[in-house]
Amino acid sequence: MAFFDLESPENNETDNLVWLGHLSPDSDTIGSAIGAAELFGGEARRAGELNKETAFVVEYCGVEVPKLISKVEGQKVGLVDFNQKTQLHKDVDNGDIVAIIDHHAIQDQPITFNTPVSVDIRPWGSAATILADRFEKMGKEMSPTTACVLLAGILSDTLVFESPTTCPVDKPYAEKLAKIAGIEDLYDFGQKMMEAKSDLADVSTYDVLKGDFKHYEINGKKVGFGVAETLLPEQLLERKADLLSEMEGEKAKQGLDFIFFAIVDTKTKNAHLVVYSDAEAELAAAAYGYTTEANLMYLPGLMSRKSQLMPAVQATLTA
Amino acid sequence: MAFFDLESPENNETDNLVWLGHLSPDSDTIGSAIGAAELFGGEARRAGELNKETAFVVEYCGVEVPKLISKVEGQKVGLVDFNQKTQLHKDVDNGDIVAIIDHHAIQDQPITFNTPVSVDIRPWGSAATILADRFEKMGKEMSPTTACVLLAGILSDTLVFESPTTCPVDKPYAEKLAKIAGIEDLYDFGQKMMEAKSDLADVSTYDVLKGDFKHYEINGKKVGFGVAETLLPEQLLERKADLLSEMEGEKAKQGLDFIFFAIVDTKTKNAHLVVYSDAEAELAAAAYGYTTEANLMYLPGLMSRKSQLMPAVQATLTA
């Protein structure tokens, strides 16, 4: 493995270098991959199909949709926006990985290495914020289109600064990026992204479930947790029976011990948890302290899988 | 947990903040803890007794020996120079940890978290090099004594730039640190450190074995691996019978599957591996490709546990 160091990009070998985010790619994972490729060299790749919001973002920003990752000889892979094995595309071997830039906790199934690899994890609102900071600290200008997709990453992951995962640096960087991208009203851009994401009428229930779905392994238990952030929660609550049916199939197919799906109402900032069976109801009761009624648990004030929903499950399963 | 961010030290809460390295503290772990405390606030702590080299370094540099870590209410702990659970002092809970600054691979037993925590891992020669870089990038001056212990961290971990773990930034930072510390000949300082470390005549065999000893868990197997870097390998080779006897006791006490002790000759840059039993001989043969004779395996050109000795064991146990 050639020496690769995030701190000295001018010395890195960039032939066959690609930047890749997690499965079920979202706006932060795609924006960060594009940003990292511009900053460090190489090309952005994706690990699956884009959701509606991210499809809107790449069109709005005028960037090409990154190609799907595939096995290449001598491949070097930089990861953005995740660090868990359960979220790594199967075409990537651990030995190919040269760097990780992320804003998630190191949890039970981190990608491991035989030799040291650059890891930059910060408790920030998005991986895109870290990329924006790295551009600035390295004194490197970015293209307006890259500024646009990085801005989208921040807006998406922080729910336009309303998510509890938002940190003090997210908004200032978003404003700088908007300026470079030539976007006058970033709130309007954020609103358009939320609307694109919310319009799920013509999306199959299976794709709704899997649109932002992550796998975790905690204390030997496999947990699948999907989230839909929407301005139109009713549209999904009406599909509860179909969602439960798709969750049943997915739980069996993936061999999960628990499966959850949270419908996050981005207007009122509350969530409705779809609870598949008694096993999930018991875990959710211990994690969140509420009761399940007709396969639904109302979670007032909870919006973030990363900083609220999963930490409670993690703490319960490791207690 | 209060928000703690390596990138904005001015906003961090530093009451009850301590900086801590790994068990069996060495010059890099102690120097980096002292450097981090000066840069980010808080105090340096140690997780065990200092080895001979590090005792020499703190006296030479004129710094106080950090106090042993102890449980304190509301404690916040920044970790330097390690990321594995097996190297964490028992008085530290995962929930107390606010940051990790390290230069080792993320391996099988990383410290895990419920929420995101700052992690800065770089494939550099020492954690002290990362601290020196952070001082420079943040534009913060350091005291001459801190420059001295950070320099010692670099010299120790890179064996005065002779170890294969040495990276392009280590030497330039060492030279800058020497200037701040007022040390005219850093090679002379490095030589004195090596001599201090090599003089093990009055050190008990148990303390020799445990002076730089690390635990790993790989694919469910527990491995203990001690290293002594010395200019006087004969002094230790003569104590082989005593070493094997202490290894027997330690293997049983710690419930290890494998125990190794490498006597690294820092003059000739070769190692002599003390091989406890047939189980270790078999693993070492697969990992290094040499044969064991009378409980010794000669390893020409191998000096580094981090980049040579452990990666081969890791690869063998996960093959």
PDB file of N, CA and C in Angstrom, chain B residues 69-157:
ATOM      1  N   ILE B  69      -3.498   8.045  36.537  1.00  0.00           N
ATOM      2  CA  ILE B  69      -4.924   8.303  36.318  1.00  0.00           C
ATOM      3  C   ILE B  69      -5.717   7.732  37.489  1.00  0.00           C
ATOM      4  N   SER B  70      -6.777   8.420  37.869  1.00  0.00           N
ATOM      5  CA  SER B  70      -7.689   7.884  38.890  1.00  0.00           C
ATOM      6  C   SER B  70      -9.088   8.347  38.549  1.00  0.00           C
ATOM      7  N   LYS B  71     -10.065   7.663  39.084  1.00  0.00           N
ATOM      8  CA  LYS B  71     -11.459   8.013  38.781  1.00  0.00           C
ATOM      9  C   LYS B  71     -11.816   9.339  39.439  1.00  0.00           C
ATOM     10  N   VAL B  72     -12.398  10.252  38.680  1.00  0.00           N
ATOM     11  CA  VAL B  72     -12.828  11.553  39.192  1.00  0.00           C
ATOM     12  C   VAL B  72     -14.231  11.789  38.657  1.00  0.00           C
ATOM     13  N   GLU B  73     -15.088  12.368  39.461  1.00  0.00           N
ATOM     14  CA  GLU B  73     -16.444  12.648  38.981  1.00  0.00           C
ATOM     15  C   GLU B  73     -16.399  13.689  37.868  1.00  0.00           C
ATOM     16  N   GLY B  74     -17.158  13.447  36.847  1.00  0.00           N
ATOM     17  CA  GLY B  74     -17.215  14.404  35.736  1.00  0.00           C
ATOM     18  C   GLY B  74     -15.964  14.420  34.890  1.00  0.00           C
ATOM     19  N   GLN B  75     -15.183  13.350  34.979  1.00  0.00           N
ATOM     20  CA  GLN B  75     -13.909  13.280  34.258  1.00  0.00           C
ATOM     21  C   GLN B  75     -14.113  13.269  32.735  1.00  0.00           C
ATOM     22  N   LYS B  76     -13.282  14.033  32.054  1.00  0.00           N
ATOM     23  CA  LYS B  76     -13.203  13.974  30.584  1.00  0.00           C
ATOM     24  C   LYS B  76     -11.796  13.507  30.227  1.00  0.00           C
ATOM     25  N   VAL B  77     -11.704  12.535  29.340  1.00  0.00           N
ATOM     26  CA  VAL B  77     -10.395  11.948  29.022  1.00  0.00           C
ATOM     27  C   VAL B  77     -10.118  12.032  27.528  1.00  0.00           C
ATOM     28  N   GLY B  78      -9.006  12.655  27.192  1.00  0.00           N
ATOM     29  CA  GLY B  78      -8.502  12.608  25.823  1.00  0.00           C
ATOM     30  C   GLY B  78      -7.433  11.537  25.754  1.00  0.00           C
ATOM     31  N   LEU B  79      -7.518  10.682  24.745  1.00  0.00           N
ATOM     32  CA  LEU B  79      -6.545   9.594  24.629  1.00  0.00           C
ATOM     33  C   LEU B  79      -5.490   9.945  23.583  1.00  0.00           C
ATOM     34  N   VAL B  80      -4.251   9.625  23.885  1.00  0.00           N
ATOM     35  CA  VAL B  80      -3.168   9.806  22.919  1.00  0.00           C
ATOM     36  C   VAL B  80      -2.448   8.488  22.728  1.00  0.00           C
ATOM     37  N   ASP B  81      -2.025   8.223  21.488  1.00  0.00           N
ATOM     38  CA  ASP B  81      -1.091   7.139  21.178  1.00  0.00           C
ATOM     39  C   ASP B  81      -1.689   5.738  21.269  1.00  0.00           C
ATOM     40  N   PHE B  82      -3.025   5.600  21.329  1.00  0.00           N
ATOM     41  CA  PHE B  82      -3.632   4.267  21.230  1.00  0.00           C
ATOM     42  C   PHE B  82      -5.119   4.431  20.964  1.00  0.00           C
ATOM     43  N   ASN B  83      -5.746   3.363  20.465  1.00  0.00           N
ATOM     44  CA  ASN B  83      -7.195   3.392  20.250  1.00  0.00           C
ATOM     45  C   ASN B  83      -7.855   2.065  20.624  1.00  0.00           C
ATOM     46  N   GLN B  84      -7.080   1.128  21.196  1.00  0.00           N
ATOM     47  CA  GLN B  84      -7.606  -0.204  21.502  1.00  0.00           C
ATOM     48  C   GLN B  84      -8.029  -0.329  22.974  1.00  0.00           C
ATOM     49  N   LYS B  85      -9.167  -1.001  23.165  1.00  0.00           N
ATOM     50  CA  LYS B  85      -9.685  -1.260  24.524  1.00  0.00           C
ATOM     51  C   LYS B  85      -8.661  -1.959  25.401  1.00  0.00           C
ATOM     52  N   THR B  86      -7.889  -2.879  24.788  1.00  0.00           N
ATOM     53  CA  THR B  86      -6.946  -3.690  25.558  1.00  0.00           C
ATOM     54  C   THR B  86      -5.815  -2.853  26.156  1.00  0.00           C
ATOM     55  N   GLN B  87      -5.690  -1.589  25.728  1.00  0.00           N
ATOM     56  CA  GLN B  87      -4.595  -0.749  26.224  1.00  0.00           C
ATOM     57  C   GLN B  87      -5.105   0.405  27.074  1.00  0.00           C
ATOM     58  N   LEU B  88      -6.398   0.345  27.441  1.00  0.00           N
ATOM     59  CA  LEU B  88      -7.029   1.429  28.213  1.00  0.00           C
ATOM     60  C   LEU B  88      -7.003   1.103  29.705  1.00  0.00           C
ATOM     61  N   HIS B  89      -6.580   2.067  30.505  1.00  0.00           N
ATOM     62  CA  HIS B  89      -6.566   1.889  31.966  1.00  0.00           C
ATOM     63  C   HIS B  89      -7.992   1.653  32.470  1.00  0.00           C
ATOM     64  N   LYS B  90      -8.109   0.778  33.464  1.00  0.00           N
ATOM     65  CA  LYS B  90      -9.437   0.353  33.929  1.00  0.00           C
ATOM     66  C   LYS B  90     -10.231   1.484  34.604  1.00  0.00           C
ATOM     67  N   ASP B  91      -9.578   2.565  35.003  1.00  0.00           N
ATOM     68  CA  ASP B  91     -10.303   3.658  35.651  1.00  0.00           C
ATOM     69  C   ASP B  91     -10.986   4.595  34.655  1.00  0.00           C
ATOM     70  N   VAL B  92     -10.883   4.301  33.368  1.00  0.00           N
ATOM     71  CA  VAL B  92     -11.519   5.163  32.364  1.00  0.00           C
ATOM     72  C   VAL B  92     -12.715   4.438  31.748  1.00  0.00           C
ATOM     73  N   ASP B  93     -13.885   5.067  31.822  1.00  0.00           N
ATOM     74  CA  ASP B  93     -15.072   4.539  31.142  1.00  0.00           C
ATOM     75  C   ASP B  93     -15.125   5.106  29.725  1.00  0.00           C
ATOM     76  N   ASN B  94     -15.656   4.307  28.793  1.00  0.00           N
ATOM     77  CA  ASN B  94     -15.796   4.785  27.408  1.00  0.00           C
ATOM     78  C   ASN B  94     -16.515   6.129  27.354  1.00  0.00           C
ATOM     79  N   GLY B  95     -17.533   6.265  28.191  1.00  0.00           N
ATOM     80  CA  GLY B  95     -18.350   7.477  28.159  1.00  0.00           C
ATOM     81  C   GLY B  95     -17.610   8.730  28.573  1.00  0.00           C
ATOM     82  N   ASP B  96     -16.428   8.564  29.198  1.00  0.00           N
ATOM     83  CA  ASP B  96     -15.631   9.721  29.620  1.00  0.00           C
ATOM     84  C   ASP B  96     -14.747  10.257  28.504  1.00  0.00           C
ATOM     85  N   ILE B  97     -14.589   9.478  27.435  1.00  0.00           N
ATOM     86  CA  ILE B  97     -13.587   9.814  26.420  1.00  0.00           C
ATOM     87  C   ILE B  97     -14.126  10.887  25.468  1.00  0.00           C
ATOM     88  N   VAL B  98     -13.336  11.927  25.249  1.00  0.00           N
ATOM     89  CA  VAL B  98     -13.768  13.044  24.400  1.00  0.00           C
ATOM     90  C   VAL B  98     -12.987  13.146  23.097  1.00  0.00           C
ATOM     91  N   ALA B  99     -11.851  12.475  22.993  1.00  0.00           N
ATOM     92  CA  ALA B  99     -11.045  12.593  21.773  1.00  0.00           C
ATOM     93  C   ALA B  99      -9.974  11.517  21.749  1.00  0.00           C
ATOM     94  N   ILE B 100      -9.526  11.182  20.546  1.00  0.00           N
ATOM     95  CA  ILE B 100      -8.414  10.243  20.358  1.00  0.00           C
ATOM     96  C   ILE B 100      -7.448  10.851  19.339  1.00  0.00           C
ATOM     97  N   ILE B 101      -6.177  10.937  19.732  1.00  0.00           N
ATOM     98  CA  ILE B 101      -5.121  11.367  18.807  1.00  0.00           C
ATOM     99  C   ILE B 101      -4.112  10.226  18.761  1.00  0.00           C
ATOM    100  N   ASP B 102      -3.912   9.640  17.584  1.00  0.00           N
ATOM    101  CA  ASP B 102      -3.156   8.388  17.563  1.00  0.00           C
ATOM    102  C   ASP B 102      -2.482   8.183  16.214  1.00  0.00           C
ATOM    103  N   HIS B 103      -1.551   7.251  16.198  1.00  0.00           N
ATOM    104  CA  HIS B 103      -0.876   6.898  14.940  1.00  0.00           C
ATOM    105  C   HIS B 103      -0.845   5.379  14.735  1.00  0.00           C
ATOM    106  N   HIS B 104      -1.781   4.663  15.351  1.00  0.00           N
ATOM    107  CA  HIS B 104      -1.881   3.207  15.180  1.00  0.00           C
ATOM    108  C   HIS B 104      -3.113   2.844  14.347  1.00  0.00           C
ATOM    109  N   ALA B 105      -3.073   1.660  13.769  1.00  0.00           N
ATOM    110  CA  ALA B 105      -4.220   1.157  13.011  1.00  0.00           C
ATOM    111  C   ALA B 105      -5.411   0.927  13.938  1.00  0.00           C
ATOM    112  N   ILE B 106      -6.615   1.131  13.408  1.00  0.00           N
ATOM    113  CA  ILE B 106      -7.820   0.667  14.099  1.00  0.00           C
ATOM    114  C   ILE B 106      -7.867  -0.834  13.911  1.00  0.00           C
ATOM    115  N   GLN B 107      -7.731  -1.575  15.015  1.00  0.00           N
ATOM    116  CA  GLN B 107      -7.723  -3.033  14.910  1.00  0.00           C
ATOM    117  C   GLN B 107      -8.924  -3.649  15.618  1.00  0.00           C
ATOM    118  N   ASP B 108      -8.792  -4.907  15.981  1.00  0.00           N
ATOM    119  CA  ASP B 108      -9.970  -5.685  16.363  1.00  0.00           C
ATOM    120  C   ASP B 108     -10.753  -5.189  17.575  1.00  0.00           C
ATOM    121  N   GLN B 109     -10.111  -4.500  18.494  1.00  0.00           N
ATOM    122  CA  GLN B 109     -10.798  -4.104  19.729  1.00  0.00           C
ATOM    123  C   GLN B 109     -10.746  -2.592  19.927  1.00  0.00           C
ATOM    124  N   PRO B 110     -11.209  -1.804  18.959  1.00  0.00           N
ATOM    125  CA  PRO B 110     -11.158  -0.360  19.165  1.00  0.00           C
ATOM    126  C   PRO B 110     -12.127   0.072  20.257  1.00  0.00           C
ATOM    127  N   ILE B 111     -11.791   1.146  20.899  1.00  0.00           N
ATOM    128  CA  ILE B 111     -12.714   1.755  21.848  1.00  0.00           C
ATOM    129  C   ILE B 111     -13.907   2.267  21.049  1.00  0.00           C
ATOM    130  N   THR B 112     -15.125   1.934  21.495  1.00  0.00           N
ATOM    131  CA  THR B 112     -16.322   2.312  20.736  1.00  0.00           C
ATOM    132  C   THR B 112     -17.151   3.309  21.541  1.00  0.00           C
ATOM    133  N   PHE B 113     -18.053   3.970  20.847  1.00  0.00           N
ATOM    134  CA  PHE B 113     -18.801   5.077  21.437  1.00  0.00           C
ATOM    135  C   PHE B 113     -20.267   5.009  21.046  1.00  0.00           C
ATOM    136  N   ASN B 114     -21.111   5.644  21.851  1.00  0.00           N
ATOM    137  CA  ASN B 114     -22.522   5.773  21.487  1.00  0.00           C
ATOM    138  C   ASN B 114     -22.756   6.992  20.603  1.00  0.00           C
ATOM    139  N   THR B 115     -21.950   8.024  20.762  1.00  0.00           N
ATOM    140  CA  THR B 115     -22.103   9.247  19.974  1.00  0.00           C
ATOM    141  C   THR B 115     -20.734   9.633  19.404  1.00  0.00           C
ATOM    142  N   PRO B 116     -20.730  10.464  18.351  1.00  0.00           N
ATOM    143  CA  PRO B 116     -19.461  10.766  17.685  1.00  0.00           C
ATOM    144  C   PRO B 116     -18.467  11.498  18.599  1.00  0.00           C
ATOM    145  N   VAL B 117     -17.224  11.115  18.495  1.00  0.00           N
ATOM    146  CA  VAL B 117     -16.129  11.684  19.269  1.00  0.00           C
ATOM    147  C   VAL B 117     -15.006  11.981  18.272  1.00  0.00           C
ATOM    148  N   SER B 118     -14.267  13.082  18.505  1.00  0.00           N
ATOM    149  CA  SER B 118     -13.159  13.429  17.610  1.00  0.00           C
ATOM    150  C   SER B 118     -12.104  12.335  17.592  1.00  0.00           C
ATOM    151  N   VAL B 119     -11.740  11.883  16.409  1.00  0.00           N
ATOM    152  CA  VAL B 119     -10.665  10.900  16.261  1.00  0.00           C
ATOM    153  C   VAL B 119      -9.713  11.410  15.178  1.00  0.00           C
ATOM    154  N   ASP B 120      -8.446  11.557  15.531  1.00  0.00           N
ATOM    155  CA  ASP B 120      -7.434  11.990  14.578  1.00  0.00           C
ATOM    156  C   ASP B 120      -6.328  10.942  14.559  1.00  0.00           C
ATOM    157  N   ILE B 121      -6.394  10.077  13.561  1.00  0.00           N
ATOM    158  CA  ILE B 121      -5.368   9.046  13.400  1.00  0.00           C
ATOM    159  C   ILE B 121      -4.628   9.315  12.096  1.00  0.00           C
ATOM    160  N   ARG B 122      -3.314   9.355  12.170  1.00  0.00           N
ATOM    161  CA  ARG B 122      -2.513   9.576  10.967  1.00  0.00           C
ATOM    162  C   ARG B 122      -1.407   8.526  10.901  1.00  0.00           C
ATOM    163  N   PRO B 123      -1.040   8.105   9.688  1.00  0.00           N
ATOM    164  CA  PRO B 123       0.000   7.069   9.552  1.00  0.00           C
ATOM    165  C   PRO B 123       1.389   7.669   9.719  1.00  0.00           C
ATOM    166  N   TRP B 124       1.625   8.336  10.841  1.00  0.00           N
ATOM    167  CA  TRP B 124       2.880   9.039  11.079  1.00  0.00           C
ATOM    168  C   TRP B 124       3.724   8.262  12.080  1.00  0.00           C
ATOM    169  N   GLY B 125       4.980   8.702  12.242  1.00  0.00           N
ATOM    170  CA  GLY B 125       5.906   7.959  13.083  1.00  0.00           C
ATOM    171  C   GLY B 125       5.588   7.982  14.559  1.00  0.00           C
ATOM    172  N   SER B 126       4.918   9.017  15.018  1.00  0.00           N
ATOM    173  CA  SER B 126       4.592   9.105  16.445  1.00  0.00           C
ATOM    174  C   SER B 126       3.364   9.975  16.640  1.00  0.00           C
ATOM    175  N   ALA B 127       2.701   9.784  17.783  1.00  0.00           N
ATOM    176  CA  ALA B 127       1.601  10.688  18.146  1.00  0.00           C
ATOM    177  C   ALA B 127       2.151  12.091  18.390  1.00  0.00           C
ATOM    178  N   ALA B 128       3.395  12.156  18.893  1.00  0.00           N
ATOM    179  CA  ALA B 128       4.018  13.462  19.164  1.00  0.00           C
ATOM    180  C   ALA B 128       4.134  14.295  17.893  1.00  0.00           C
ATOM    181  N   THR B 129       4.377  13.656  16.745  1.00  0.00           N
ATOM    182  CA  THR B 129       4.451  14.392  15.476  1.00  0.00           C
ATOM    183  C   THR B 129       3.105  15.056  15.175  1.00  0.00           C
ATOM    184  N   ILE B 130       2.019  14.340  15.460  1.00  0.00           N
ATOM    185  CA  ILE B 130       0.683  14.895  15.216  1.00  0.00           C
ATOM    186  C   ILE B 130       0.453  16.111  16.130  1.00  0.00           C
ATOM    187  N   LEU B 131       0.875  16.003  17.387  1.00  0.00           N
ATOM    188  CA  LEU B 131       0.733  17.136  18.311  1.00  0.00           C
ATOM    189  C   LEU B 131       1.553  18.324  17.825  1.00  0.00           C
ATOM    190  N   ALA B 132       2.785  18.074  17.372  1.00  0.00           N
ATOM    191  CA  ALA B 132       3.626  19.166  16.869  1.00  0.00           C
ATOM    192  C   ALA B 132       2.948  19.850  15.686  1.00  0.00           C
ATOM    193  N   ASP B 133       2.345  19.061  14.799  1.00  0.00           N
ATOM    194  CA  ASP B 133       1.632  19.601  13.645  1.00  0.00           C
ATOM    195  C   ASP B 133       0.428  20.436  14.083  1.00  0.00           C
ATOM    196  N   ARG B 134      -0.282  19.934  15.088  1.00  0.00           N
ATOM    197  CA  ARG B 134      -1.460  20.680  15.573  1.00  0.00           C
ATOM    198  C   ARG B 134      -1.054  22.016  16.213  1.00  0.00           C
ATOM    199  N   PHE B 135       0.031  22.024  16.991  1.00  0.00           N
ATOM    200  CA  PHE B 135       0.536  23.294  17.523  1.00  0.00           C
ATOM    201  C   PHE B 135       0.797  24.266  16.376  1.00  0.00           C
ATOM    202  N   GLU B 136       1.492  23.787  15.342  1.00  0.00           N
ATOM    203  CA  GLU B 136       1.873  24.675  14.239  1.00  0.00           C
ATOM    204  C   GLU B 136       0.656  25.177  13.471  1.00  0.00           C
ATOM    205  N   LYS B 137      -0.260  24.235  13.135  1.00  0.00           N
ATOM    206  CA  LYS B 137      -1.437  24.627  12.333  1.00  0.00           C
ATOM    207  C   LYS B 137      -2.345  25.572  13.112  1.00  0.00           C
ATOM    208  N   MET B 138      -2.385  25.433  14.436  1.00  0.00           N
ATOM    209  CA  MET B 138      -3.218  26.337  15.247  1.00  0.00           C
ATOM    210  C   MET B 138      -2.465  27.625  15.591  1.00  0.00           C
ATOM    211  N   GLY B 139      -1.210  27.710  15.158  1.00  0.00           N
ATOM    212  CA  GLY B 139      -0.435  28.919  15.426  1.00  0.00           C
ATOM    213  C   GLY B 139      -0.178  29.151  16.901  1.00  0.00           C
ATOM    214  N   LYS B 140      -0.068  28.067  17.664  1.00  0.00           N
ATOM    215  CA  LYS B 140       0.153  28.228  19.104  1.00  0.00           C
ATOM    216  C   LYS B 140       1.596  27.863  19.457  1.00  0.00           C
ATOM    217  N   GLU B 141       2.235  28.743  20.221  1.00  0.00           N
ATOM    218  CA  GLU B 141       3.599  28.453  20.682  1.00  0.00           C
ATOM    219  C   GLU B 141       3.575  27.419  21.789  1.00  0.00           C
ATOM    220  N   MET B 142       4.640  26.619  21.848  1.00  0.00           N
ATOM    221  CA  MET B 142       4.726  25.668  22.951  1.00  0.00           C
ATOM    222  C   MET B 142       5.935  25.993  23.816  1.00  0.00           C
ATOM    223  N   SER B 143       5.900  25.529  25.061  1.00  0.00           N
ATOM    224  CA  SER B 143       7.023  25.760  25.970  1.00  0.00           C
ATOM    225  C   SER B 143       8.198  24.880  25.553  1.00  0.00           C
ATOM    226  N   PRO B 144       9.434  25.296  25.883  1.00  0.00           N
ATOM    227  CA  PRO B 144      10.610  24.472  25.557  1.00  0.00           C
ATOM    228  C   PRO B 144      10.537  23.081  26.173  1.00  0.00           C
ATOM    229  N   THR B 145       9.981  22.954  27.375  1.00  0.00           N
ATOM    230  CA  THR B 145       9.919  21.621  27.992  1.00  0.00           C
ATOM    231  C   THR B 145       8.956  20.708  27.220  1.00  0.00           C
ATOM    232  N   THR B 146       7.845  21.277  26.763  1.00  0.00           N
ATOM    233  CA  THR B 146       6.912  20.470  25.962  1.00  0.00           C
ATOM    234  C   THR B 146       7.546  20.087  24.625  1.00  0.00           C
ATOM    235  N   ALA B 147       8.274  21.028  24.010  1.00  0.00           N
ATOM    236  CA  ALA B 147       8.983  20.702  22.764  1.00  0.00           C
ATOM    237  C   ALA B 147       9.951  19.551  23.008  1.00  0.00           C
ATOM    238  N   CYS B 148      10.593  19.557  24.157  1.00  0.00           N
ATOM    239  CA  CYS B 148      11.570  18.520  24.494  1.00  0.00           C
ATOM    240  C   CYS B 148      10.904  17.143  24.597  1.00  0.00           C
ATOM    241  N   VAL B 149       9.764  17.054  25.305  1.00  0.00           N
ATOM    242  CA  VAL B 149       9.125  15.735  25.455  1.00  0.00           C
ATOM    243  C   VAL B 149       8.469  15.270  24.149  1.00  0.00           C
ATOM    244  N   LEU B 150       7.995  16.226  23.337  1.00  0.00           N
ATOM    245  CA  LEU B 150       7.450  15.827  22.032  1.00  0.00           C
ATOM    246  C   LEU B 150       8.575  15.313  21.129  1.00  0.00           C
ATOM    247  N   LEU B 151       9.712  16.004  21.162  1.00  0.00           N
ATOM    248  CA  LEU B 151      10.875  15.532  20.407  1.00  0.00           C
ATOM    249  C   LEU B 151      11.241  14.111  20.847  1.00  0.00           C
ATOM    250  N   ALA B 152      11.240  13.894  22.169  1.00  0.00           N
ATOM    251  CA  ALA B 152      11.572  12.560  22.690  1.00  0.00           C
ATOM    252  C   ALA B 152      10.591  11.519  22.152  1.00  0.00           C
ATOM    253  N   GLY B 153       9.307  11.898  22.046  1.00  0.00           N
ATOM    254  CA  GLY B 153       8.301  10.974  21.508  1.00  0.00           C
ATOM    255  C   GLY B 153       8.621  10.568  20.082  1.00  0.00           C
ATOM    256  N   ILE B 154       9.005  11.545  19.259  1.00  0.00           N
ATOM    257  CA  ILE B 154       9.356  11.235  17.864  1.00  0.00           C
ATOM    258  C   ILE B 154      10.602  10.356  17.813  1.00  0.00           C
ATOM    259  N   LEU B 155      11.647  10.771  18.530  1.00  0.00           N
ATOM    260  CA  LEU B 155      12.918  10.026  18.480  1.00  0.00           C
ATOM    261  C   LEU B 155      12.722   8.596  18.964  1.00  0.00           C
ATOM    262  N   SER B 156      11.931   8.432  20.015  1.00  0.00           N
ATOM    263  CA  SER B 156      11.719   7.109  20.593  1.00  0.00           C
ATOM    264  C   SER B 156      10.980   6.199  19.611  1.00  0.00           C
ATOM    265  N   ASP B 157       9.844   6.678  19.095  1.00  0.00           N
ATOM    266  CA  ASP B 157       9.014   5.810  18.249  1.00  0.00           C
ATOM    267  C   ASP B 157       9.632   5.547  16.882  1.00  0.00           C
TER     268      ASP B 157
END
